[in-house]
Amino acid sequence: MRIEVITTLPELFKPFVRMGVVGRAIQNGKLDFDIVNLRDYTHDAHRTTDDYAYGTGIGMVMKPEPIFEMFDDYLSKHSHPWVVFPSPQGKRFDQKKAIELSKREDVMFICGRYEGVDERVMTIVNEELSIGDFVLSGGETAVMIFVEAMARMIPGVVGKQESVENDSFYNGLLDYGHYTRPSEYRGMSVPEVLKSGNHAKIGKYLLKDALRRTMLKRPDLFLEHKFTVEEKAALLELFKEMHEKC
Ligand code: ADE
């Protein structure tokens, strides 16, 4: 897939595109990632992208012209992208949205700065997305979160598909607990079943652990979850075990 980030702070993305999952996705050709400096679409010596707000005069607003010129230039070379504007007014970003966006051919993120963006820019925006109920000074850090979550979902980007499918939220549940060597550490042991080599038993244990964690840590998710037949059976066992421990 292809992603463009439109920003006045392209430098912020330099390490982001070199390292980690996103860096690997780009190097492996799974992700075509372009950072566009919005100042390249200005015409004054100061490369101005903002101006005073009409009406109040309070704060600075991003001017429409560089954004529209960038967009026209883009459309003259490529087909129409899905345009996302990061904003605290947007719908809350979640795993479902990450999966949905990762299936799109071309997603463009337009990063706002200052107090906001001239409202007319919203005519080219397909959706506004938020990372939470707080206000950032710009959309750049939110875009890094969107792209990191999306990149994991592109087939072949994360080594093993199962490791993505077991991620928290992928199937509506939190991830189970993980262990590595040593088997004993400071009096704490790795659960015996994980060392048993019995894959059926291990699978059931991990499912019960994911259900237990979701129930205790995120009861809101647990109550909304549509349980499969397998999950219901695991839940019954889990309740029995919890009852025996009481
Ligand atoms: N830009 C400013 N605040 C934001 C938020 N909470 N989420 C996404 N983009 C933003």
XYZ file of C-alpha atoms and ligand atoms in Angstrom:
256
model
C 0.000 0.000 0.000
C 0.917 3.627 -0.343
C 0.888 6.294 2.390
C 1.573 10.021 2.059
C 2.034 12.302 5.021
C 1.559 16.001 4.379
C 3.363 17.994 7.053
C 5.210 21.201 7.833
C 7.618 19.149 9.991
C 9.022 16.453 7.684
C 12.123 16.061 9.885
C 9.986 14.484 12.602
C 9.480 11.417 10.405
C 13.148 10.748 9.599
C 13.886 8.112 12.274
C 10.335 6.787 12.048
C 10.777 5.676 8.420
C 14.180 4.103 9.050
C 13.421 1.931 12.084
C 11.113 -0.722 13.458
C 8.179 -2.316 11.721
C 7.508 0.715 9.513
C 11.158 0.934 8.418
C 11.167 -2.779 7.576
C 7.879 -2.534 5.660
C 9.357 0.253 3.535
C 12.628 -1.590 2.941
C 10.777 -4.791 1.962
C 8.661 -2.914 -0.548
C 5.409 -3.670 1.314
C 4.833 -0.002 2.049
C 5.439 2.952 -0.201
C 5.824 5.903 2.184
C 6.113 9.500 1.079
C 6.619 12.542 3.272
C 5.537 15.757 1.606
C 6.697 19.111 2.931
C 3.700 21.404 2.742
C 6.058 24.402 2.530
C 6.987 23.219 -0.987
C 3.539 24.500 -2.005
C 3.967 28.051 -0.722
C 5.028 31.043 -2.844
C 6.449 33.565 -0.372
C 10.012 33.972 0.906
C 9.026 32.767 4.399
C 7.205 29.705 3.050
C 4.168 30.601 5.141
C 1.526 27.937 5.743
C -0.573 29.724 8.401
C -2.419 33.011 8.871
C -4.589 34.859 11.399
C -8.079 33.533 12.171
C -11.038 35.435 10.732
C -13.534 36.592 13.324
C -11.500 36.204 16.512
C -7.944 36.923 15.399
C -6.967 34.388 18.082
C -4.305 31.863 17.122
C -3.032 30.829 13.742
C -4.889 28.761 11.157
C -3.364 26.716 8.352
C -4.006 28.378 5.012
C -6.053 26.486 2.417
C -3.918 27.340 -0.668
C -0.811 25.175 0.015
C -3.008 22.204 0.914
C -5.240 22.508 -2.164
C -2.199 23.041 -4.421
C -0.490 19.990 -2.937
C -3.681 17.973 -3.513
C -4.076 19.121 -7.132
C -0.432 18.260 -7.778
C -0.947 14.830 -6.214
C -4.064 14.124 -8.288
C -2.215 15.104 -11.475
C 0.208 12.215 -10.824
C -1.793 9.596 -8.888
C -5.315 8.322 -8.435
C -7.528 9.671 -5.662
C -6.236 8.709 -2.185
C -8.312 8.167 0.974
C -7.682 11.392 2.893
C -7.434 11.339 6.690
C -7.221 14.399 8.884
C -5.936 13.653 12.429
C -8.038 15.644 14.853
C -9.376 15.410 18.403
C -12.805 15.927 16.776
C -12.455 12.682 14.802
C -13.725 9.188 15.429
C -11.542 7.306 17.921
C -8.866 5.230 16.135
C -8.832 1.531 17.039
C -7.586 -1.827 15.776
C -10.613 -2.234 13.503
C -9.796 1.079 11.842
C -6.100 0.105 11.527
C -7.117 -3.077 9.687
C -9.588 -1.192 7.485
C -7.020 1.485 6.517
C -4.289 -1.103 5.881
C -6.520 -2.649 3.180
C -6.731 0.639 1.252
C -4.443 1.169 -1.706
C -3.514 4.757 -0.928
C -3.999 6.758 2.284
C -3.011 10.412 2.647
C -2.660 11.982 6.101
C -2.824 15.775 6.257
C -1.223 16.982 9.483
C -2.695 20.109 11.009
C -0.683 22.508 13.183
C -1.448 25.703 15.066
C -5.078 26.245 16.133
C -6.490 24.354 13.220
C -6.898 24.199 9.494
C -9.088 26.388 7.293
C -12.460 24.632 7.320
C -12.623 24.563 3.502
C -9.870 21.916 3.555
C -12.458 19.523 5.010
C -14.019 19.281 1.525
C -11.102 17.058 0.444
C -10.981 15.049 3.709
C -12.675 11.643 3.814
C -12.452 11.141 7.557
C -11.149 12.700 10.752
C -9.480 10.355 13.231
C -8.517 10.944 16.859
C -6.100 9.071 19.118
C -7.905 10.200 22.285
C -9.638 12.988 24.140
C -6.699 15.373 24.462
C -5.246 18.048 22.213
C -1.852 17.726 20.543
C -0.077 20.672 18.897
C -0.160 18.872 15.571
C -1.256 15.700 13.830
C 2.258 14.283 13.277
C 2.537 12.118 16.415
C -1.009 10.840 15.848
C -0.052 9.881 12.274
C 2.917 7.873 13.573
C 0.485 5.932 15.758
C -1.914 5.337 12.849
C 0.873 4.223 10.499
C 2.570 1.947 13.044
C -0.727 0.161 13.757
C -1.594 -0.063 10.038
C 1.850 -1.323 8.949
C 1.588 -4.362 11.284
C -1.601 -5.329 9.472
C -0.104 -5.380 5.963
C 0.367 -9.069 5.088
C 4.036 -10.086 5.255
C 5.195 -7.092 7.312
C 5.271 -8.821 10.698
C 7.213 -12.097 10.499
C 4.520 -14.550 11.566
C 0.874 -13.890 10.742
C -0.103 -15.613 14.044
C 1.778 -13.000 16.024
C -0.482 -10.344 14.472
C -3.607 -12.442 14.913
C -2.828 -12.845 18.610
C -2.299 -9.110 19.129
C -4.554 -7.496 21.681
C -7.818 -6.325 20.060
C -7.260 -8.278 16.826
C -10.120 -10.634 17.719
C -11.738 -8.345 20.277
C -9.804 -9.769 23.240
C -6.611 -8.694 24.982
C -3.471 -10.705 24.293
C -2.462 -13.544 26.652
C 0.657 -13.348 28.859
C 4.033 -14.194 27.299
C 7.072 -15.913 28.839
C 10.638 -16.597 27.750
C 13.683 -18.178 29.395
C 14.699 -18.690 32.162
C 11.953 -21.085 33.232
C 12.530 -20.097 36.884
C 13.379 -16.549 37.885
C 13.440 -15.098 41.406
C 11.015 -17.759 42.591
C 8.625 -17.148 39.697
C 7.968 -20.002 37.262
C 6.722 -20.218 33.719
C 3.331 -22.055 33.733
C 3.989 -25.806 33.303
C 1.495 -26.184 30.463
C 3.542 -23.839 28.234
C 6.499 -26.245 28.527
C 4.389 -29.370 27.945
C 4.602 -29.396 24.130
C 0.885 -30.290 24.053
C -0.429 -27.796 21.519
C -4.127 -28.409 22.175
C -3.621 -27.808 25.895
C -1.423 -24.775 25.273
C -4.027 -23.287 22.910
C -6.796 -23.709 25.493
C -4.623 -22.252 28.270
C -3.765 -19.186 26.165
C -7.384 -18.610 25.200
C -8.448 -18.794 28.863
C -5.647 -16.373 29.790
C -6.798 -13.911 27.096
C -10.416 -14.196 28.327
C -9.395 -13.748 31.981
C -7.258 -10.689 31.210
C -9.962 -9.081 29.094
C -12.567 -9.687 31.805
C -10.389 -8.194 34.558
C -8.558 -5.414 32.710
C -11.146 -4.313 30.134
C -14.621 -5.351 31.319
C -16.055 -2.934 28.722
C -14.516 -5.010 25.891
C -15.467 -8.267 27.580
C -19.136 -7.300 27.862
C -19.277 -6.239 24.201
C -17.478 -9.329 22.880
C -19.349 -11.828 20.693
C -18.046 -15.143 22.040
C -17.390 -18.055 19.684
C -18.434 -21.594 20.709
C -14.772 -22.325 21.536
C -14.497 -19.188 23.662
C -17.714 -20.043 25.519
C -16.353 -23.514 26.366
C -13.054 -21.983 27.552
C -14.974 -19.434 29.613
C -16.945 -22.172 31.392
C -13.687 -23.919 32.304
C -12.212 -20.623 33.447
C -15.209 -19.908 35.709
C -14.946 -23.421 37.191
C -11.222 -22.900 37.891
C -11.877 -19.491 39.457
C -14.672 -20.993 41.592
C -12.376 -23.796 42.791
C -9.767 -21.207 43.828
C -12.299 -19.254 45.959
N -4.397 16.513 16.599
C -4.503 17.214 17.747
N -4.990 16.440 18.721
C -5.226 15.209 18.194
C -5.749 13.997 18.692
N -6.131 13.864 19.953
N -5.839 12.950 17.858
C -5.467 13.069 16.564
N -4.970 14.203 16.041
C -4.849 15.267 16.835
